[in-house]
Coordinates of C-alpha atoms in Angstrom, one line a residue:
Chain A
M1495 CA -21.8 38.5 -11.4
A1496 CA -21.7 41.2 -8.8
D1497 CA -24.7 42.0 -6.6
D1498 CA -25.1 44.2 -3.6
D1499 CA -24.2 41.4 -1.1
H1500 CA -21.1 40.5 -3.0
S1501 CA -19.8 44.0 -3.6
E1502 CA -18.6 44.2 0.0
L1503 CA -16.6 41.0 -0.3
P1504 CA -13.1 41.1 -1.5
T1505 CA -12.6 40.3 -5.2
V1506 CA -10.8 37.3 -6.5
L1507 CA -10.1 37.0 -10.2
V1508 CA -10.5 33.7 -12.0
L1509 CA -9.6 33.5 -15.6
R1510 CA -11.0 30.2 -16.8
R1511 CA -13.7 27.8 -15.7
C1512 CA -12.5 24.4 -14.5
P1513 CA -13.8 21.5 -12.3
F1514 CA -11.7 22.6 -9.3
I1515 CA -13.2 26.1 -9.4
A1516 CA -16.6 24.6 -9.7
L1517 CA -16.0 22.5 -6.6
L1518 CA -14.7 25.5 -4.7
E1519 CA -17.3 28.0 -5.7
P1520 CA -20.0 27.3 -3.1
K1521 CA -17.7 27.9 -0.2
C1522 CA -15.7 30.7 -1.9
S1523 CA -18.6 32.8 -3.1
Q1524 CA -19.7 33.3 0.5
K1525 CA -16.4 34.9 1.3
F1526 CA -15.2 36.4 -1.9
N1527 CA -16.6 38.1 -5.0
L1528 CA -15.4 35.8 -7.7
L1529 CA -14.7 37.9 -10.8
K1530 CA -15.0 35.4 -13.7
A1531 CA -13.2 36.4 -16.9
W1532 CA -14.9 33.7 -18.9
D1533 CA -18.4 35.0 -18.1
S1534 CA -17.8 38.2 -20.1
P1535 CA -18.3 38.6 -23.8
L1536 CA -15.1 40.8 -23.8
P1537 CA -11.9 39.1 -24.9
Q1538 CA -9.7 38.4 -21.9
D1539 CA -7.3 41.4 -22.3
R1540 CA -10.1 43.9 -22.7
F1541 CA -11.9 42.4 -19.8
L1542 CA -8.9 42.7 -17.5
T1543 CA -8.2 46.3 -18.5
T1544 CA -11.8 47.3 -18.0
H1545 CA -12.8 45.3 -14.9
A1546 CA -9.7 44.0 -13.1
R1547 CA -7.5 47.0 -12.6
S1548 CA -8.1 47.1 -8.8
V1549 CA -8.0 43.3 -8.4
Q1550 CA -5.5 42.2 -5.7
A1551 CA -5.9 38.4 -5.8
L1552 CA -5.9 35.8 -8.6
L1553 CA -7.0 32.2 -8.3
S1554 CA -5.1 30.0 -10.8
S1555 CA -5.4 26.4 -11.9
G1556 CA -2.4 24.2 -12.7
N1557 CA -4.3 23.2 -15.8
G1558 CA -4.1 26.7 -17.2
P1559 CA -4.1 29.3 -18.5
P1560 CA -0.5 30.2 -17.7
I1561 CA 0.0 33.3 -15.7
T1562 CA 2.3 35.2 -18.1
A1563 CA 4.0 38.5 -17.9
Q1564 CA 1.4 39.9 -20.3
I1565 CA -1.4 39.0 -18.1
L1566 CA 0.3 40.3 -15.0
Q1567 CA 0.9 43.7 -16.8
L1568 CA -2.8 44.1 -17.1
L1569 CA -3.3 43.7 -13.3
P1570 CA -1.5 46.6 -11.7
S1571 CA -3.0 46.1 -8.3
L1572 CA -2.3 42.3 -8.1
K1573 CA -0.5 41.2 -5.0
L1574 CA -1.3 37.5 -4.8
V1575 CA -1.6 34.5 -7.0
V1576 CA -3.1 31.3 -5.4
T1577 CA -2.7 28.2 -7.4
N1578 CA -4.4 24.8 -6.8
S1579 CA -1.3 22.9 -7.8
T1580 CA 2.1 22.2 -6.1
G1581 CA 3.9 22.8 -9.4
L1582 CA 4.6 26.4 -10.4
D1583 CA 5.8 25.9 -13.9
H1584 CA 2.7 27.7 -15.3
V1585 CA 3.4 31.0 -13.4
D1586 CA 6.0 33.6 -14.5
L1587 CA 7.7 33.7 -11.2
A1588 CA 10.4 36.2 -12.2
E1589 CA 7.7 38.6 -13.2
C1590 CA 5.8 38.0 -9.9
R1591 CA 9.0 38.7 -8.0
R1592 CA 9.6 41.9 -10.0
R1593 CA 6.1 43.1 -9.2
G1594 CA 6.1 42.0 -5.6
I1595 CA 3.4 39.5 -6.2
A1596 CA 3.2 36.7 -3.6
V1597 CA 2.5 33.2 -4.9
A1598 CA 0.8 30.5 -2.8
N1599 CA 0.6 26.9 -4.0
A1600 CA -0.9 23.6 -2.8
A1601 CA 2.4 22.9 -1.0
K1602 CA 2.2 19.8 1.1
V1603 CA -1.6 19.3 0.9
F1604 CA -1.2 16.4 -1.5
A1605 CA 2.1 15.1 -0.1
E1606 CA 0.6 12.4 2.1
D1607 CA -1.7 11.0 -0.6
V1608 CA 1.1 10.9 -3.1
A1609 CA 3.4 9.2 -0.6
D1610 CA 0.6 6.7 0.2
T1611 CA 0.3 5.9 -3.5
A1612 CA 4.1 5.5 -3.9
V1613 CA 4.4 3.2 -0.9
G1614 CA 1.2 1.3 -2.0
L1615 CA 2.6 0.7 -5.5
F1616 CA 6.0 -0.3 -4.0
I1617 CA 4.5 -2.9 -1.7
D1618 CA 2.2 -4.1 -4.6
V1619 CA 5.2 -4.7 -6.9
M1620 CA 7.4 -6.3 -4.3
R1621 CA 4.6 -8.6 -2.9
K1622 CA 2.7 -9.1 -6.1
I1623 CA -0.6 -7.8 -4.7
S1624 CA -2.4 -6.9 -7.9
A1625 CA -1.0 -9.9 -9.8
S1626 CA -2.1 -12.4 -7.1
N1627 CA -5.4 -10.7 -6.7
R1628 CA -6.0 -11.3 -10.4
Y1629 CA -4.9 -14.9 -9.9
V1630 CA -7.4 -15.5 -7.1
R1631 CA -10.2 -13.8 -9.0
G1632 CA -9.4 -15.9 -12.0
G1633 CA -10.1 -19.0 -9.9
L1634 CA -6.5 -20.1 -10.4
W1635 CA -5.5 -20.7 -6.7
A1636 CA -7.6 -23.8 -6.4
C1637 CA -6.3 -25.4 -9.6
R1638 CA -2.8 -24.1 -10.0
G1639 CA -1.7 -23.9 -6.5
D1640 CA 0.1 -21.1 -4.7
Y1641 CA 1.3 -17.9 -6.5
P1642 CA 5.0 -17.4 -6.9
L1643 CA 6.8 -15.8 -4.0
G1644 CA 7.5 -12.1 -3.8
S1645 CA 10.4 -10.2 -2.4
K1646 CA 10.9 -9.1 1.2
I1647 CA 10.6 -5.3 1.7
G1648 CA 12.4 -5.2 5.1
G1649 CA 16.1 -4.5 4.8
K1650 CA 15.9 -3.3 1.2
K1651 CA 17.8 -0.2 0.1
V1652 CA 15.4 2.4 -1.3
G1653 CA 16.7 5.4 -3.3
I1654 CA 14.3 8.4 -3.3
V1655 CA 14.8 10.7 -6.3
G1656 CA 13.7 14.2 -5.1
L1657 CA 13.5 14.7 -1.4
G1658 CA 10.9 17.4 -1.3
S1659 CA 7.7 17.3 0.7
I1660 CA 6.5 14.1 -1.1
G1661 CA 9.9 12.4 -0.9
L1662 CA 10.2 13.1 2.8
E1663 CA 6.8 11.5 3.5
V1664 CA 7.8 8.5 1.4
A1665 CA 11.1 8.2 3.4
K1666 CA 9.3 8.4 6.7
R1667 CA 6.9 5.6 5.7
L1668 CA 9.5 3.3 4.3
E1669 CA 11.7 3.5 7.4
A1670 CA 8.9 1.9 9.4
F1671 CA 9.1 -1.1 7.0
G1672 CA 12.7 -1.5 7.8
C1673 CA 14.0 -0.1 4.5
S1674 CA 17.2 1.9 4.5
V1675 CA 16.6 5.2 2.7
S1676 CA 19.0 7.2 0.5
Y1677 CA 18.3 10.0 -1.9
N1678 CA 19.3 12.2 -4.8
S1679 CA 18.1 15.8 -4.8
R1680 CA 19.1 19.1 -6.3
S1681 CA 21.0 19.8 -3.0
E1682 CA 22.0 17.8 0.0
K1683 CA 19.9 18.2 3.2
P1684 CA 22.5 18.0 6.0
S1685 CA 19.9 18.0 8.7
L1686 CA 18.6 14.6 7.5
S1687 CA 20.3 11.3 8.3
Y1688 CA 19.6 9.7 4.9
Q1689 CA 22.6 9.2 2.7
F1690 CA 22.8 11.7 -0.1
Y1691 CA 24.0 10.8 -3.6
S1692 CA 24.8 13.6 -6.0
N1693 CA 24.5 11.3 -8.9
V1694 CA 21.3 9.4 -9.6
C1695 CA 23.1 6.6 -11.4
E1696 CA 25.2 5.9 -8.3
L1697 CA 22.1 6.0 -6.2
A1698 CA 20.5 3.4 -8.6
A1699 CA 23.6 1.2 -8.4
D1700 CA 23.4 1.1 -4.6
S1701 CA 19.6 0.7 -4.4
D1702 CA 17.2 -2.2 -4.6
A1703 CA 14.4 0.3 -5.6
L1704 CA 14.1 3.8 -6.9
I1705 CA 11.1 6.0 -6.0
I1706 CA 10.7 9.0 -8.3
C1707 CA 9.2 11.9 -6.3
C1708 CA 10.7 15.0 -8.0
G1709 CA 9.2 17.6 -10.3
L1710 CA 9.6 17.7 -14.0
T1711 CA 12.1 20.3 -15.1
E1712 CA 14.6 20.6 -18.0
E1713 CA 17.2 18.9 -15.7
T1714 CA 15.0 16.0 -14.7
H1715 CA 13.6 15.3 -18.2
H1716 CA 14.5 11.6 -19.0
M1717 CA 16.8 11.7 -16.0
I1718 CA 16.0 8.0 -15.5
N1719 CA 17.6 6.7 -18.7
K1720 CA 19.2 3.5 -19.9
E1721 CA 22.3 4.0 -17.8
V1722 CA 20.3 4.5 -14.6
L1723 CA 18.0 1.5 -15.3
S1724 CA 21.0 -0.6 -16.0
A1725 CA 22.6 0.4 -12.7
L1726 CA 19.3 -0.4 -10.9
G1727 CA 19.6 -3.9 -12.3
R1728 CA 17.6 -7.1 -12.9
E1729 CA 16.2 -7.2 -9.4
G1730 CA 15.6 -3.5 -9.1
V1731 CA 12.2 -2.0 -8.9
I1732 CA 11.1 1.5 -10.0
V1733 CA 8.1 3.5 -8.8
N1734 CA 7.1 6.8 -10.4
V1735 CA 4.7 9.3 -8.8
G1736 CA 6.5 12.4 -10.3
R1737 CA 5.9 12.9 -14.0
G1738 CA 6.1 10.4 -16.8
A1739 CA 8.8 12.3 -18.7
I1740 CA 11.3 12.0 -15.9
I1741 CA 11.8 8.4 -17.1
D1742 CA 12.8 7.5 -20.7
E1743 CA 9.6 5.5 -21.0
K1744 CA 10.5 3.7 -24.2
E1745 CA 13.8 2.5 -22.6
M1746 CA 12.0 1.5 -19.4
V1747 CA 9.4 -0.6 -21.3
E1748 CA 12.2 -2.4 -23.2
C1749 CA 14.0 -3.1 -19.9
L1750 CA 10.8 -4.5 -18.4
V1751 CA 10.0 -6.6 -21.4
R1752 CA 13.6 -8.0 -21.6
G1753 CA 13.6 -8.7 -17.8
E1754 CA 16.5 -6.2 -17.3
I1755 CA 14.8 -4.6 -14.3
G1756 CA 12.7 -6.4 -11.7
G1757 CA 9.4 -4.5 -11.8
A1758 CA 7.7 -1.1 -11.9
G1759 CA 4.9 0.7 -10.2
L1760 CA 3.8 3.7 -12.3
D1761 CA 1.2 6.4 -11.7
V1762 CA 2.4 8.7 -14.5
F1763 CA 3.3 8.3 -18.1
E1764 CA 4.8 10.3 -20.9
N1765 CA 1.7 10.6 -22.9
E1766 CA -1.3 10.1 -20.6
P1767 CA -3.8 8.6 -20.8
N1768 CA -1.8 6.4 -23.3
V1769 CA 0.1 3.6 -21.7
P1770 CA 2.5 1.4 -23.6
K1771 CA 0.6 -1.7 -24.3
E1772 CA 3.6 -3.9 -23.8
L1773 CA 3.1 -3.3 -20.1
F1774 CA -0.3 -4.8 -20.1
S1775 CA 0.9 -8.4 -20.3
L1776 CA 3.5 -8.0 -17.5
D1777 CA 2.7 -9.2 -14.0
N1778 CA 5.6 -7.4 -12.4
V1779 CA 4.2 -4.0 -13.3
V1780 CA 1.4 -2.1 -11.5
L1781 CA -0.3 0.7 -13.4
S1782 CA -2.2 3.6 -11.9
P1783 CA -4.2 6.2 -13.9
H1784 CA -2.4 9.4 -12.4
Q1785 CA -4.5 9.3 -9.4
A1786 CA -2.0 9.8 -6.6
I1787 CA -3.8 13.0 -5.4
V1788 CA -7.3 11.9 -6.2
T1789 CA -8.8 11.3 -2.9
H1790 CA -11.9 12.9 -1.3
E1791 CA -9.8 14.2 1.5
A1792 CA -7.1 15.8 -0.7
F1793 CA -9.7 17.8 -2.6
V1794 CA -11.4 19.0 0.6
D1795 CA -8.0 19.9 2.0
L1796 CA -7.0 21.7 -1.1
G1797 CA -10.3 23.7 -1.1
E1798 CA -9.6 24.7 2.5
L1799 CA -6.0 25.7 1.8
V1800 CA -6.9 27.8 -1.2
T1801 CA -9.7 29.6 0.8
G1802 CA -7.4 29.9 3.8
N1803 CA -4.7 31.6 1.8
L1804 CA -7.2 34.1 0.3
E1805 CA -8.7 34.8 3.7
A1806 CA -5.2 35.3 5.2
F1807 CA -4.2 37.7 2.5
F1808 CA -7.3 39.8 2.8
S1809 CA -6.9 40.0 6.6
N1810 CA -3.2 41.0 6.3
K1811 CA -2.2 37.8 7.9
P1812 CA 0.7 35.5 6.8
L1813 CA -0.2 33.2 3.9
L1814 CA -0.6 29.5 4.7
S1815 CA 1.5 28.2 1.9
L1816 CA 3.7 30.9 0.4
A1817 CA 5.8 29.2 -2.2
V1818 CA 9.5 29.7 -2.0
I1819 CA 10.6 31.3 -5.2
N1820 CA 14.2 30.5 -6.0
Chain B
M1118 CA 19.8 -38.8 10.5
D1119 CA 18.4 -40.0 7.2
S1120 CA 17.0 -43.0 8.9
I1121 CA 14.5 -40.8 10.7
D1122 CA 11.1 -40.8 9.1
V1123 CA 9.6 -37.4 8.9
F1124 CA 6.0 -37.1 7.6
M1125 CA 4.7 -34.3 5.4
Q1126 CA 1.1 -34.0 4.3
V1127 CA 1.3 -31.2 1.8
P1128 CA 4.2 -29.9 -0.3
T1129 CA 5.5 -26.4 0.7
S1130 CA 4.4 -25.3 -2.7
I1131 CA 6.4 -22.7 -4.7
S1132 CA 9.6 -22.9 -2.7
A1133 CA 11.3 -26.3 -2.9
Y1134 CA 13.9 -25.2 -0.4
L1135 CA 12.3 -26.8 2.7
E1136 CA 11.8 -30.1 1.0
Q1137 CA 15.3 -30.1 -0.4
E1138 CA 16.8 -29.5 3.0
L1139 CA 14.6 -32.1 4.7
D1140 CA 15.5 -34.6 2.0
K1141 CA 19.2 -34.1 2.7
R1142 CA 18.8 -34.9 6.3
F1143 CA 15.8 -37.2 6.8
N1144 CA 13.7 -39.8 5.1
V1145 CA 10.7 -37.7 4.1
L1146 CA 7.4 -39.5 3.7
K1147 CA 5.4 -37.3 1.3
L1148 CA 1.7 -37.9 1.6
W1149 CA 0.7 -36.0 -1.5
T1150 CA 2.8 -38.4 -3.7
V1151 CA 0.8 -41.5 -2.9
P1152 CA -2.7 -42.5 -4.2
N1153 CA -3.9 -44.3 -1.0
K1154 CA -3.3 -41.8 1.8
T1155 CA -5.0 -43.7 4.6
Q1156 CA -3.0 -46.9 3.8
F1157 CA 0.2 -45.0 3.6
I1158 CA -0.2 -43.6 7.0
K1159 CA -1.1 -47.0 8.4
D1160 CA 1.9 -48.6 6.7
N1161 CA 4.3 -46.1 8.1
S1162 CA 2.6 -45.3 11.4
S1163 CA 5.2 -46.8 13.7
S1164 CA 8.2 -45.4 12.0
I1165 CA 7.1 -41.7 11.9
R1166 CA 8.9 -39.7 14.6
A1167 CA 8.3 -36.2 13.3
I1168 CA 5.7 -34.3 11.3
V1169 CA 6.4 -31.1 9.4
G1170 CA 3.3 -29.1 9.6
H1171 CA 2.1 -26.1 7.6
G1172 CA -0.4 -23.3 8.0
G1173 CA -3.1 -25.4 6.4
A1174 CA -2.1 -28.9 7.5
G1175 CA -1.1 -29.7 11.1
A1176 CA -2.0 -32.7 13.2
D1177 CA -5.3 -33.4 14.8
A1178 CA -5.9 -35.9 17.7
E1179 CA -6.7 -38.7 15.4
L1180 CA -3.5 -38.4 13.5
I1181 CA -1.4 -38.0 16.6
D1182 CA -3.0 -41.1 18.2
S1183 CA -2.3 -43.2 15.1
L1184 CA 1.5 -42.4 15.3
P1185 CA 2.8 -44.1 18.5
N1186 CA 6.4 -43.0 18.0
L1187 CA 5.7 -39.4 17.1
E1188 CA 8.1 -37.1 19.0
I1189 CA 7.9 -33.7 17.4
I1190 CA 5.7 -31.6 15.2
S1191 CA 7.6 -28.8 13.5
S1192 CA 5.3 -26.4 11.8
F1193 CA 6.2 -24.3 8.8
S1194 CA 4.1 -21.4 10.2
V1195 CA 3.7 -19.3 13.2
G1196 CA 0.0 -20.3 13.7
T1197 CA -0.5 -23.6 15.4
D1198 CA -4.3 -23.7 15.3
K1199 CA -4.2 -26.9 13.1
I1200 CA -2.3 -28.8 15.8
D1201 CA -4.0 -30.4 18.8
L1202 CA -1.7 -28.8 21.3
K1203 CA -3.5 -30.3 24.3
K1204 CA -3.0 -33.8 23.0
C1205 CA 0.7 -33.0 22.3
K1206 CA 1.1 -31.8 25.9
E1207 CA -0.6 -34.9 27.2
K1208 CA 1.6 -37.2 25.2
G1209 CA 4.9 -35.3 25.6
I1210 CA 5.1 -34.5 21.9
R1211 CA 7.1 -31.3 21.2
V1212 CA 5.7 -28.6 18.9
T1213 CA 7.7 -25.8 17.2
N1214 CA 6.7 -23.0 15.0
T1215 CA 8.3 -20.1 13.0
P1216 CA 7.8 -16.9 14.9
D1217 CA 9.6 -13.6 14.3
V1218 CA 11.1 -14.4 10.9
L1219 CA 7.7 -13.8 9.2
T1220 CA 6.5 -10.9 11.3
D1221 CA 7.7 -8.2 9.0
D1222 CA 6.3 -9.8 5.8
V1223 CA 2.9 -10.3 7.3
A1224 CA 2.7 -6.8 8.7
D1225 CA 3.8 -5.5 5.3
I1226 CA 0.9 -7.3 3.6
A1227 CA -1.5 -5.9 6.1
I1228 CA -0.6 -2.3 5.2
G1229 CA -0.3 -3.2 1.5
L1230 CA -3.8 -4.6 1.6
A1231 CA -5.2 -1.5 3.4
L1232 CA -3.6 0.8 0.8
A1233 CA -4.7 -1.4 -2.1
V1234 CA -8.3 -1.5 -0.9
M1235 CA -8.6 2.2 0.1
R1236 CA -6.8 3.6 -2.9
R1237 CA -8.2 1.0 -5.3
L1238 CA -4.8 0.1 -6.6
C1239 CA -5.8 -3.3 -8.0
E1240 CA -9.0 -1.9 -9.5
S1241 CA -7.4 1.0 -11.1
D1242 CA -4.6 -1.2 -12.5
R1243 CA -7.4 -3.2 -14.1
Y1244 CA -9.0 0.1 -15.3
V1245 CA -5.8 1.0 -17.1
R1246 CA -5.2 -2.4 -18.6
S1247 CA -8.7 -2.6 -20.0
G1248 CA -8.2 0.7 -21.8
Q1249 CA -10.8 2.6 -19.8
W1250 CA -8.5 5.4 -18.8
K1251 CA -8.7 6.7 -22.4
K1252 CA -12.4 7.3 -21.8
G1253 CA -12.1 9.1 -18.5
N1254 CA -10.4 9.5 -15.2
Y1255 CA -10.8 7.0 -12.4
K1256 CA -12.9 8.2 -9.5
L1257 CA -12.0 9.6 -6.1
T1258 CA -10.7 7.2 -3.6
T1259 CA -10.2 7.3 0.2
K1260 CA -7.1 8.6 1.9
F1261 CA -5.2 6.1 4.1
T1262 CA -3.0 8.5 6.0
G1263 CA -4.5 9.6 9.3
K1264 CA -7.2 7.0 9.4
T1265 CA -7.6 5.1 12.7
V1266 CA -6.3 1.6 12.6
G1267 CA -7.8 -0.9 15.0
I1268 CA -5.7 -4.0 15.7
I1269 CA -7.1 -7.3 17.2
G1270 CA -4.2 -8.9 18.9
L1271 CA -1.2 -6.9 19.8
G1272 CA 1.5 -9.6 19.6
R1273 CA 4.6 -9.5 17.4
I1274 CA 2.6 -9.1 14.2
G1275 CA 0.1 -6.7 15.7
K1276 CA 2.8 -4.4 17.0
A1277 CA 4.6 -4.5 13.6
V1278 CA 1.4 -3.4 11.9
A1279 CA 1.0 -0.6 14.4
K1280 CA 4.6 0.6 13.9
R1281 CA 4.0 0.8 10.1
A1282 CA 0.6 2.5 10.4
E1283 CA 2.0 5.1 12.8
A1284 CA 4.4 6.2 10.0
F1285 CA 1.2 7.1 8.1
S1286 CA 0.1 9.2 11.1
C1287 CA -2.7 6.7 11.8
P1288 CA -3.9 6.7 15.4
I1289 CA -3.7 3.2 16.7
A1290 CA -6.4 1.4 18.8
Y1291 CA -6.5 -2.2 19.8
F1292 CA -8.2 -5.1 21.5
S1293 CA -6.2 -7.7 23.2
R1294 CA -6.6 -10.4 25.9
T1295 CA -5.0 -7.9 28.4
E1296 CA -4.5 -4.2 28.2
K1297 CA -0.9 -3.1 27.6
P1298 CA -0.5 0.2 29.4
E1299 CA 3.1 0.5 28.4
L1300 CA 2.0 1.1 24.9
K1301 CA 0.5 4.5 24.0
Y1302 CA -2.3 3.0 21.9
K1303 CA -6.0 3.2 22.8
Y1304 CA -7.3 0.0 24.3
Y1305 CA -10.9 -1.1 23.9
P1306 CA -12.3 -3.9 26.1
T1307 CA -14.5 -5.4 23.3
V1308 CA -14.0 -6.0 19.6
V1309 CA -17.4 -4.3 18.9
E1310 CA -16.2 -1.1 20.6
L1311 CA -12.9 -1.3 18.7
A1312 CA -14.7 -1.7 15.4
S1313 CA -17.0 1.2 16.2
N1314 CA -14.1 3.4 16.7
C1315 CA -11.7 2.7 13.9
D1316 CA -11.6 3.0 10.1
V1317 CA -9.4 0.0 9.3
L1318 CA -9.7 -3.2 11.4
V1319 CA -6.8 -5.6 11.3
V1320 CA -7.1 -9.2 12.6
A1321 CA -3.7 -10.2 13.9
C1322 CA -4.3 -12.6 16.7
P1323 CA -3.8 -16.4 16.9
L1324 CA -6.8 -18.6 16.1
T1325 CA -8.1 -20.3 19.3
E1326 CA -11.5 -21.4 20.5
E1327 CA -12.1 -17.9 21.9
T1328 CA -11.1 -16.1 18.7
R1329 CA -13.0 -18.2 16.2
H1330 CA -15.5 -15.9 14.4
I1331 CA -14.3 -13.0 16.4
I1332 CA -15.4 -11.0 13.3
N1333 CA -19.1 -11.6 13.4
R1334 CA -22.1 -9.7 12.1
E1335 CA -22.2 -7.4 15.1
V1336 CA -18.5 -6.4 14.6
I1337 CA -19.0 -6.0 10.8
D1338 CA -22.0 -3.7 11.3
A1339 CA -20.0 -1.7 13.9
L1340 CA -17.1 -1.3 11.4
G1341 CA -19.7 -0.1 9.0
P1342 CA -20.2 1.0 5.4
K1343 CA -17.0 3.1 5.4
G1344 CA -14.9 0.6 7.4
V1345 CA -12.3 -1.7 5.9
L1346 CA -11.5 -5.2 7.3
I1347 CA -8.0 -6.6 6.8
N1348 CA -7.6 -10.3 7.7
I1349 CA -4.0 -11.6 8.0
G1350 CA -4.9 -14.1 10.7
R1351 CA -6.9 -17.2 9.9
G1352 CA -10.0 -17.7 7.8
H1353 CA -11.9 -18.9 10.8
H1354 CA -11.4 -15.6 12.6
V1355 CA -14.2 -14.4 10.3
D1356 CA -17.8 -15.6 9.9
E1357 CA -17.3 -15.8 6.2
P1358 CA -20.9 -16.0 5.0
E1359 CA -21.7 -12.9 7.1
L1360 CA -18.7 -11.1 5.6
V1361 CA -19.8 -11.9 2.1
S1362 CA -23.4 -10.8 2.6
A1363 CA -22.2 -7.6 4.4
L1364 CA -20.0 -6.8 1.4
L1365 CA -22.7 -7.6 -1.2
E1366 CA -25.2 -5.4 0.7
G1367 CA -22.8 -2.5 1.2
R1368 CA -22.9 -2.8 5.0
L1369 CA -19.1 -3.0 5.0
G1370 CA -16.9 -0.5 3.1
G1371 CA -14.3 -3.0 1.9
A1372 CA -12.0 -5.8 2.8
G1373 CA -8.5 -7.1 2.1
L1374 CA -8.2 -10.8 2.8
D1375 CA -5.2 -13.1 2.9
V1376 CA -6.9 -16.0 4.5
Y1377 CA -10.2 -17.9 4.1
Q1378 CA -12.3 -20.6 5.8
N1379 CA -11.5 -23.3 3.3
E1380 CA -8.4 -22.5 1.4
P1381 CA -7.8 -22.4 -1.5
E1382 CA -11.6 -21.9 -2.0
V1383 CA -12.6 -18.3 -2.0
P1384 CA -16.3 -17.2 -2.2
E1385 CA -16.9 -16.4 -5.8
Q1386 CA -19.4 -13.7 -5.0
L1387 CA -16.5 -11.6 -3.9
F1388 CA -14.7 -11.8 -7.3
G1389 CA -16.8 -9.0 -8.9
L1390 CA -16.4 -6.5 -6.0
E1391 CA -14.2 -3.5 -6.5
N1392 CA -13.8 -2.8 -2.8
M1393 CA -12.0 -6.1 -2.2
V1394 CA -8.4 -7.4 -2.5
L1395 CA -8.0 -11.1 -2.4
L1396 CA -4.6 -12.7 -1.8
P1397 CA -3.8 -16.4 -1.8
H1398 CA -2.5 -16.8 1.8
A1399 CA 0.7 -15.0 0.9
G1400 CA 1.4 -13.2 4.2
S1401 CA 4.8 -14.8 4.6
G1402 CA 5.3 -15.3 0.8
T1403 CA 8.7 -14.0 0.1
T1404 CA 11.7 -16.1 -0.9
E1405 CA 13.7 -14.6 2.0
T1406 CA 11.1 -15.4 4.6
R1407 CA 10.2 -18.8 3.5
N1408 CA 13.8 -19.8 3.5
A1409 CA 14.2 -18.4 7.0
M1410 CA 11.1 -20.3 8.1
A1411 CA 12.5 -23.5 6.5
D1412 CA 15.8 -23.0 8.4
L1413 CA 13.8 -22.8 11.6
V1414 CA 11.9 -26.0 10.9
I1415 CA 15.1 -27.8 10.1
G1416 CA 16.9 -26.2 13.0
N1417 CA 14.2 -27.4 15.4
L1418 CA 14.2 -30.9 14.1
E1419 CA 17.9 -31.2 14.2
A1420 CA 18.0 -29.8 17.7
H1421 CA 15.4 -32.3 18.8
F1422 CA 17.2 -35.3 17.4
L1423 CA 20.5 -34.2 18.7
N1424 CA 19.0 -33.7 22.2
K1425 CA 19.6 -30.0 22.1
P1426 CA 17.3 -27.2 23.3
L1427 CA 14.6 -26.5 20.7
L1428 CA 14.9 -23.1 18.9
T1429 CA 11.3 -22.0 18.9
P1430 CA 9.1 -24.4 21.0
V1431 CA 5.4 -23.9 21.5
V1432 CA 4.9 -27.1 23.5

């Protein structure tokens, strides 16, 4: 919808309607002319060729559609893709690089919330918070006595898998609890004092808990497998705020059921929203419905970041969260 | 030393370690094992030289007066609010507690409760287990990082809570008997002012006559419909009926409680609230810490009966 007021505003292309765009629209439409591909009767390709040849900025959602080479070819003036996600696996980065298109993502805007969830789940599993909350609410404290003891967090060795913006926030928090932090990452970060392990199995063997904070890629798919879980051991705890498929879920469930690992705090699963029902009867497992980033504040911050990136671009200023494309 | 009679009123529950270690060294008189408790105390009154106390069971004036040869009360807790300290001082009875060894665990629980309440960890776990996630996503929750944490009582535990909260970029404010200018935290001279100016209020002070019901209606209203109360102190720090009505009426945003007025009783009206997390007095509840606490209790008793300096005397 273009009217006289909006025609002086810079144009931002949006391909598909989604809840995030709806949340953003009131603020955005005051500053930008949102060109909505889904509003047109034309098929997407025709729409782009007809109406979007001079568009310089595209607002993309992590939920899709993927920003492919084919789409990019229909946008000869495009210089910026802004996405509402941290992950960039839905954008053809090679094609963007070739065409000199900058990509801005959600960067660290969620990192604190995800780290809070990771630490919250870790404390919950170690200190049996959800399980003993259930116990009290079931009226059992008065008749059955005290709940079984948990495990002290101070002094425990925690291995962080993936030391990106989320992993670093987790590390910072856990240090304050007296944990000693080690990590496995694609590459060592020599400026940090945490101990680096190039092999995640060795990290597991030397850790009391593993916290999965990395992204899902071909390399990390089922990276936490039987061998790693075995190395983690009977007392070991695993927390996952990355992606379900980083862990061999079937294997992990069997380990938990057989008591071969100590417990788990899980925000993500291989086939959401399906969760293996064997986990429902376990008190040493805490389950979370992929809500690590779902806070009021994160959504407000994300809206500001996306709008901020677009404003910076159109005023020829540096982007707030230019993604590093390797 | 196993001729020395040591009196215990309640078992130390889940961990048998303390009882085992006491049994090895002393003749332990276990009140919970006898049907007629009053008679038991009468029968043994002159032989009891030590009491092993507990967070929930100490020694009041009446009990102390009935034990003419009582020399020491060694409490399996850091709180000594259940012990009549004044009477002990008058009669020259020593009192010991278990400071420091449980500081970390209790501070960990305070932060764990704040995260669990604000991010609805227990509620969303229930949401998943009941199959509701298949019908739709859980709702938006409240971010913890960056929220102002107000601490009542900046002793060992209060400082440990502050240190952890700082790692979450939480500005720290506090109320204490005296201001501590060496700390860079914001001091408020009254609890109401502290409550008005923080998002999460943590009770971390000892229970005394002055701090009883330190969390009253005025403070709860000041904390407000978005505020969260975390009680890791004692149940009597809080006016519990006022707290319950504030939560039911939505005047308080949420609460994480580890302690209650009349443990193990917990107001049932709280069971259905999703902005609550209720723990069964588990602040020091880890194997490692309970063992360390037990070692301190034993260590203090042994020191006393060997005429050595007490490890952690209160009186």
